[in-house]
Structures are given as C-alpha cells and as structure tokens.
Amino acid sequence: MTGRIDAPTSTAIACAVDHLRAGEVVAFPTETVYGLGADAANPAAVQRIFALKGRPADHPVIVHVGAGDEAMQWARSVPDGARRLAGAFWPGPLTLILPRAPGVPDVVTGGQDSVGLRVPSHPVARALLRAFDGGIAAPSANRFGRISPTTARHVADDLGDAVAQILDGGACAVGIESTIVAFAGEAPVLLRPGAIDVRDLSRTLGHALRESDAAAPRASGTLASHYAPRTPASLVAADHLRAEILQLGGRDEIVAVLAHTVAQPPDFAGVWLRGPADVAAYAHDLYANLRTLDAANADVMLIERVPDGEAWLAVRDRLVRATRGVDDDRD
Ligand code: TXA
Ligand code: MG
C-alpha cells in the first residue's frame, strides 16, 4: 500500500480510525514530532510498528491518550508528583513513565513493569484520539536510528510506502521529542529532556528532579547515538568554526554547516544554514535543518555549539547525540 498524505479533514480522521481499528499503522502529527501510531490494546498492531521502524522488540513505546484521567487507567498507581506534572503540563510535550496496569500488552512496555503515557496537545492528535476512543501506541515516525520527522513530508520520505496513511498537521510546533519523567523508583527521574524547562518541572514537583543514570529504567531515546544524520557531524565552538572550515576546505572536503551566530564567510563553497538564535525557534527547525544538511551529501557536517544552561538542555542533548556517529543502538 502506498502511504498517502492526507489533510486532516473529518473524513481523513475517520479513515485513520478505521485503519487503527483494523490493526494497521498510521502516522499522525503531535506538537513534538510525528508519531507512528497503532492501537495500543492490540499487540499484533503494535508489533507492526516495530517491523516498520526496524526497531528492536524490547524497546517500549509511549501510549498516547486523549485526557489525563484516561492515561491513569493504563497505570497501576499514580504518585502525587506524577499527578502534579500531569495537571500542569498535559495536554503537552510531557511523557510520564508509571507502573503499568495489569493488561497493558508486553509489546507496549518492552516487557518492563512500567508504561509511558502522554496526552498530546496537537489538535489533529487530539481529534484522532477522541474519534478512536482508546490508547494509541506511537514512537517517532522515523526508521530506527534516524532523525525524527517534524513534517508529513519527512514521514513520507522515511516510510512512505509502508504506512497506510499520513495525517498532515503541518510542521510540529515544538520540533523535538517530549520530556520524559519516570516515576518507577522512589524519586522521579528525568529520562529525556524536552521543551519543558527542568526548572519548571522541579518547581511543580516541589523538589529537584534527578537526572537519568544507569539505574534508571531504560529509554532507548537516551542511547548515545540517537538522532544521527548519515553525514559525520561534529559540534564546533563559534570562535573555531572559521578555522575548522578553512582546514577542511584545504583538504577538498565538502562542508555543511548549521550556525546560529556565526555569519557565512563570503568565499564559503559548501551548504550553510542559519539556525534561529532563540531556543524555541532553534528546536522547531532543528530536525528539518539536520535533514537538509544531511541531504547535501557533504563529507562533513559542522554544527555551531549552542549556549550552556538549562534553557538549551534539550537541544544540546539532541546535538550531542547527533554528533556521536553511528552504531546499532539507535531508536
Ligand atoms: O514526543 C514524543 O515523545 C514522540 C511523539 C510521537 O509522542 N514520541 C517519541 O517516541 O519520541 P519514541 O518511541 O521515539 O521515544 C520514546 C522513548 C523511547 O526512548 C522509549 O524507550 C521511552 O520513551 N519509553 C517508553 N516507554 C517507556 C517505559 N515504560 N520505560 C522507560 N522508557 C520508556
Ligand atoms: Mg524516536
């Protein structure tokens, strides 16, 4: 079947619901990135996501639901802190990892005793969830290890022929994956930073949030070489960028650059993208920019380092992963 891109009309959403009920996989927009969705209560359908992505079977997927109280039905217990975060940030770019309720399929949890839950805010995701009236298991709609899609076109480029339908909700407003907080042990742990500032999470919880460590539940999005472009990429400080470009040019290498403060040198012959200096705008454009640079088939990709500090934490996290090269441990 050829995956087709549909404007999110009520007919298209009804069609997506039919696909989901039939155990098929559809791609849909969320405010973070596009998701590859299947009926979370149908193990064979969720299995299909893994086959499509080429993702190892023991990696858990997030269950998307329409409302907070519905999310809590997938959990065995809901700690106070989780309730507070849900109240403050749902619907929105936050995933909570909670002890799983009995009956949540193993294929959804990767066999773990926890389940990832999220109430997205994108109007098309919300309309789809409302019409489907159930949980939709959805990882990012990219092939395992590649850059997450932030437009319907990105999804079609990666998976086009393999998905029954792609609902087009425009470019994702946030542009990077949700913040993940796990409530599996005693204290909540930040498994993946996202658009929500960690200081706001801590303020809502009433205490500091622990950073992920080896003892925390596994989140494959936290593996070192996630989100990798194909072109070898490295992070370069602003004041070293010109020297680095000169050196590579001297070796006849074609260079692709993502800068956000440094201006393009007049004699530069490669591909130069100017990222926004504002963090939210930078995140919004990040994956599209990485895809554009990757498509240039340059020998090397250079990314200007972004600022230190909490506000840029999630962007830095994605850039560090994007510049660590390629191995098999990618989601
Ligand atoms: O913004 C997002 O979260 C997007 C959109 C589509 O909602 N989804 C997304 O899914 O990024 P995915 O599968 O690419 O990344 C979800 C991460 C994975 O690293 C997975 O291992 C982790 O969440 N995860 C899901 N359930 C988990 C669980 N029960 N315990 C630990 N980690 C879990
Ligand atoms: Mg992913």
XYZ file of C-alpha atoms and ligand atoms in Angstrom:
365
model
C 0.000 0.000 0.000
C 1.239 3.474 -0.783
C 1.260 5.796 2.166
C -0.663 8.880 1.275
C -0.540 12.283 2.849
C -3.997 13.482 3.852
C -5.170 16.894 5.005
C -6.692 16.278 8.446
C -10.363 16.526 7.438
C -13.002 14.679 9.445
C -13.174 12.119 6.621
C -9.415 11.554 6.778
C -9.556 11.182 10.558
C -12.431 8.687 10.286
C -10.344 6.774 7.753
C -7.361 6.769 10.147
C -9.622 5.412 12.897
C -10.748 2.606 10.561
C -7.090 1.768 9.897
C -6.316 1.725 13.625
C -9.332 -0.478 14.387
C -8.202 -2.851 11.622
C -4.797 -3.196 13.323
C -2.970 -1.032 10.800
C -0.401 1.691 11.363
C -0.973 5.392 10.623
C 1.311 8.404 11.007
C -0.059 11.495 12.743
C 1.243 14.872 13.910
C 1.877 15.771 17.527
C 3.217 19.073 18.844
C 6.660 17.446 19.322
C 7.317 15.210 16.301
C 5.206 12.949 14.053
C 4.197 9.611 15.578
C 3.721 6.191 14.009
C 0.531 5.018 15.690
C -1.210 1.709 16.302
C -3.964 0.517 18.635
C -2.141 0.178 21.972
C -4.527 -2.568 23.089
C -3.743 -4.712 20.011
C -0.333 -6.424 20.376
C -0.184 -7.521 16.732
C -0.784 -3.935 15.597
C 1.937 -2.573 17.905
C 4.263 -5.288 16.611
C 3.730 -3.847 13.150
C 5.237 -0.518 14.283
C 8.419 -2.293 15.314
C 8.648 -4.090 11.977
C 8.119 -0.814 10.082
C 10.711 1.123 12.050
C 13.187 -1.733 12.208
C 13.201 -1.190 15.963
C 14.226 -3.918 18.437
C 11.213 -5.555 20.096
C 12.299 -4.875 23.662
C 12.087 -1.086 23.300
C 8.936 0.312 24.953
C 6.590 2.713 23.152
C 4.595 5.631 24.538
C 0.808 5.272 24.825
C -0.966 8.465 23.697
C -4.396 9.162 25.138
C -6.929 11.956 24.904
C -7.103 13.006 28.549
C -5.258 12.713 31.855
C -7.856 10.546 33.608
C -7.783 8.134 30.687
C -3.985 7.975 30.913
C -4.197 6.955 34.529
C -6.211 3.854 33.567
C -3.028 2.487 31.967
C -1.153 2.863 35.262
C -1.306 0.664 38.366
C -0.631 3.578 40.661
C -0.083 7.281 40.190
C 2.319 9.030 42.577
C 1.431 12.552 43.729
C 4.300 14.062 41.778
C 3.056 12.459 38.560
C -0.399 13.884 39.184
C 1.089 17.323 39.685
C 3.126 17.177 36.479
C 0.138 15.838 34.518
C -2.042 18.637 35.902
C 0.492 21.293 34.946
C 1.763 20.056 31.561
C -0.957 17.873 29.944
C -2.013 18.191 27.237
C 1.537 18.883 26.130
C 5.070 17.649 25.411
C 5.487 15.538 28.568
C 5.680 11.741 28.887
C 5.244 10.121 32.294
C 6.632 6.646 32.972
C 4.372 4.985 35.573
C 3.942 1.460 36.983
C 1.887 -0.346 34.374
C -1.677 -1.521 34.955
C -2.411 -5.248 34.562
C -3.348 -5.992 30.986
C -1.076 -3.449 29.286
C 0.455 -5.535 26.465
C 4.110 -6.552 26.903
C 4.894 -5.341 23.409
C 3.956 -1.792 24.522
C 6.137 -1.836 27.638
C 9.033 -3.779 26.178
C 8.379 -6.316 28.929
C 9.105 -3.728 31.640
C 6.873 -3.137 34.656
C 6.243 0.463 33.578
C 4.311 2.217 30.838
C 4.990 5.548 29.104
C 1.937 7.855 28.862
C 1.346 11.135 27.097
C -1.601 13.431 26.334
C -0.559 15.372 23.234
C -1.855 18.889 22.584
C -1.757 18.947 18.768
C -5.343 19.463 17.549
C -5.069 16.672 14.948
C -3.689 14.203 17.508
C -6.486 15.194 19.865
C -9.164 14.784 17.186
C -7.748 11.381 16.258
C -7.634 10.218 19.881
C -11.153 11.463 20.503
C -12.512 9.663 17.444
C -10.542 6.473 18.156
C -11.527 6.489 21.824
C -8.574 4.397 23.002
C -4.815 4.496 23.525
C -2.536 4.920 20.511
C 0.957 3.473 20.905
C 3.346 5.656 18.936
C 7.090 6.108 18.638
C 8.505 8.845 16.426
C 7.680 8.065 12.780
C 11.266 7.593 11.588
C 13.269 4.483 10.825
C 15.266 3.227 13.796
C 18.270 5.463 14.436
C 17.291 8.270 12.093
C 16.236 11.842 12.746
C 12.648 12.244 13.995
C 10.162 13.701 11.459
C 8.623 17.109 12.042
C 6.585 17.307 8.815
C 4.346 14.872 6.921
C 6.860 15.027 4.059
C 9.651 13.804 6.377
C 7.485 10.792 7.286
C 6.763 10.044 3.637
C 10.476 10.329 2.811
C 11.348 7.782 5.529
C 8.397 5.392 5.485
C 6.105 6.465 2.644
C 5.160 3.127 1.146
C 4.992 1.333 4.447
C 2.253 3.313 6.244
C -1.435 3.156 5.368
C -1.937 6.899 5.852
C -0.076 10.026 6.938
C -2.209 12.763 8.510
C -0.707 16.154 7.690
C -0.808 18.585 10.600
C 1.863 20.953 9.308
C 5.273 21.473 10.894
C 5.378 20.392 14.566
C 5.347 23.414 16.880
C 7.942 22.085 19.363
C 10.123 20.109 16.964
C 11.936 17.828 19.435
C 10.607 14.818 21.340
C 8.712 15.062 24.636
C 10.309 15.451 28.045
C 10.254 12.041 29.773
C 9.963 11.769 33.574
C 9.966 8.292 35.157
C 8.149 7.532 38.397
C 9.289 3.940 38.594
C 11.562 4.096 41.647
C 11.487 6.237 44.773
C 12.257 9.625 43.236
C 11.221 10.883 39.798
C 13.983 10.824 37.197
C 14.411 12.922 34.053
C 14.985 10.315 31.325
C 14.909 12.686 28.360
C 14.937 16.496 28.404
C 12.419 18.223 26.144
C 10.829 21.590 25.579
C 9.619 21.908 29.177
C 12.289 23.643 31.238
C 13.563 21.333 34.030
C 13.273 24.253 36.428
C 9.511 24.350 35.761
C 9.289 20.598 36.378
C 11.160 20.958 39.682
C 9.010 23.886 40.719
C 5.838 21.906 40.044
C 7.181 18.854 41.905
C 8.409 20.953 44.812
C 11.895 19.410 44.642
C 14.782 18.951 42.234
C 14.463 16.314 39.537
C 17.114 13.579 39.431
C 18.976 13.213 36.148
C 18.944 9.823 34.467
C 21.650 7.338 35.490
C 22.442 3.694 34.855
C 19.936 2.528 37.490
C 17.026 4.316 35.840
C 14.610 2.450 33.544
C 15.875 2.187 30.012
C 14.764 4.773 27.483
C 16.175 3.943 24.096
C 15.945 7.635 23.199
C 18.695 8.100 25.725
C 21.176 5.845 23.929
C 24.269 7.744 22.934
C 23.933 7.704 19.176
C 20.251 8.507 18.772
C 19.008 11.043 16.205
C 22.002 10.582 13.937
C 22.360 12.117 10.498
C 24.247 9.985 7.951
C 26.905 12.626 7.368
C 29.640 12.584 10.044
C 28.777 15.557 12.239
C 30.603 17.449 14.963
C 29.961 20.331 17.320
C 32.292 23.296 16.964
C 32.618 26.372 19.169
C 31.685 29.648 17.419
C 35.241 31.020 17.541
C 36.692 27.839 15.981
C 34.189 27.484 13.164
C 36.027 29.529 10.520
C 39.371 27.847 11.205
C 37.780 24.415 11.029
C 36.102 25.259 7.702
C 39.385 26.551 6.260
C 41.186 23.398 7.280
C 38.535 21.100 5.780
C 38.381 23.228 2.615
C 42.134 22.820 2.299
C 41.579 19.062 2.182
C 38.895 19.483 -0.510
C 36.150 18.292 1.800
C 32.603 19.493 1.203
C 31.259 21.023 4.375
C 27.661 21.524 5.545
C 27.198 23.986 8.404
C 24.436 24.813 10.876
C 25.359 28.090 12.559
C 23.228 30.433 14.633
C 25.571 33.324 15.494
C 28.477 32.994 13.043
C 27.906 34.546 9.619
C 28.661 32.671 6.414
C 32.172 33.572 5.151
C 31.996 35.205 1.677
C 34.136 32.526 -0.001
C 32.348 29.559 1.605
C 31.532 26.915 -1.025
C 29.527 24.335 0.939
C 25.997 24.377 2.344
C 25.299 26.929 5.079
C 22.135 27.050 7.196
C 21.466 29.801 9.651
C 19.545 28.462 12.690
C 17.499 30.861 14.829
C 19.210 32.337 17.910
C 16.072 31.828 20.002
C 15.965 28.370 21.613
C 12.315 27.517 20.868
C 12.704 28.529 17.230
C 16.026 26.660 17.024
C 14.371 23.472 18.348
C 11.421 23.933 15.998
C 13.754 23.982 12.976
C 16.438 21.585 14.246
C 15.443 18.268 12.650
C 14.416 19.878 9.360
C 17.795 21.644 9.308
C 19.671 18.408 10.043
C 17.736 16.670 7.263
C 18.561 19.461 4.810
C 22.257 19.331 5.687
C 22.283 15.533 5.526
C 20.660 15.594 2.084
C 23.520 17.781 0.796
C 25.763 14.691 0.837
C 28.626 16.690 2.250
C 31.742 14.992 3.626
C 31.373 16.653 6.990
C 28.657 18.447 8.949
C 29.685 21.146 11.409
C 27.215 22.439 13.984
C 27.956 25.580 15.931
C 27.805 24.881 19.671
C 24.705 26.217 21.414
C 24.726 28.018 24.780
C 25.224 26.261 28.129
C 22.450 26.430 30.707
C 19.041 24.861 31.354
C 17.130 26.612 28.561
C 19.203 24.859 25.857
C 19.481 21.494 27.696
C 17.188 19.514 25.360
C 18.693 20.989 22.187
C 22.223 20.265 23.469
C 21.129 16.708 24.267
C 19.935 16.165 20.660
C 23.041 17.789 19.180
C 25.399 15.680 21.275
C 23.576 12.540 20.136
C 23.527 13.683 16.505
C 27.287 14.161 16.552
C 28.309 10.874 18.136
C 28.458 8.889 14.928
C 26.531 5.823 14.010
C 26.126 2.469 15.698
C 23.381 -0.088 16.101
C 21.981 1.124 19.393
C 19.608 3.606 17.892
C 15.874 4.076 18.146
O 7.458 13.405 21.638
C 7.438 12.181 21.722
O 7.598 11.573 22.790
C 7.166 11.399 20.430
C 5.730 11.667 19.972
C 5.336 10.826 18.780
O 4.858 11.481 21.051
N 7.395 10.011 20.629
C 8.638 9.508 20.801
O 8.639 8.123 20.900
O 9.634 10.172 20.843
P 9.971 7.264 20.808
O 9.500 5.847 20.888
O 10.743 7.645 19.617
O 10.700 7.619 22.124
C 10.082 7.321 23.348
C 11.095 6.990 24.369
C 11.919 5.791 23.996
O 13.251 6.120 24.247
C 11.426 4.704 24.908
O 12.430 3.789 25.236
C 10.963 5.510 26.113
O 10.396 6.640 25.576
N 9.948 4.777 26.870
C 8.690 4.487 26.504
N 8.083 3.731 27.442
C 8.972 3.553 28.424
C 8.980 2.850 29.659
N 7.921 2.156 30.060
N 10.091 2.897 30.416
C 11.176 3.569 30.012
N 11.256 4.247 28.855
C 10.178 4.227 28.060
Mg 12.302 8.077 18.368
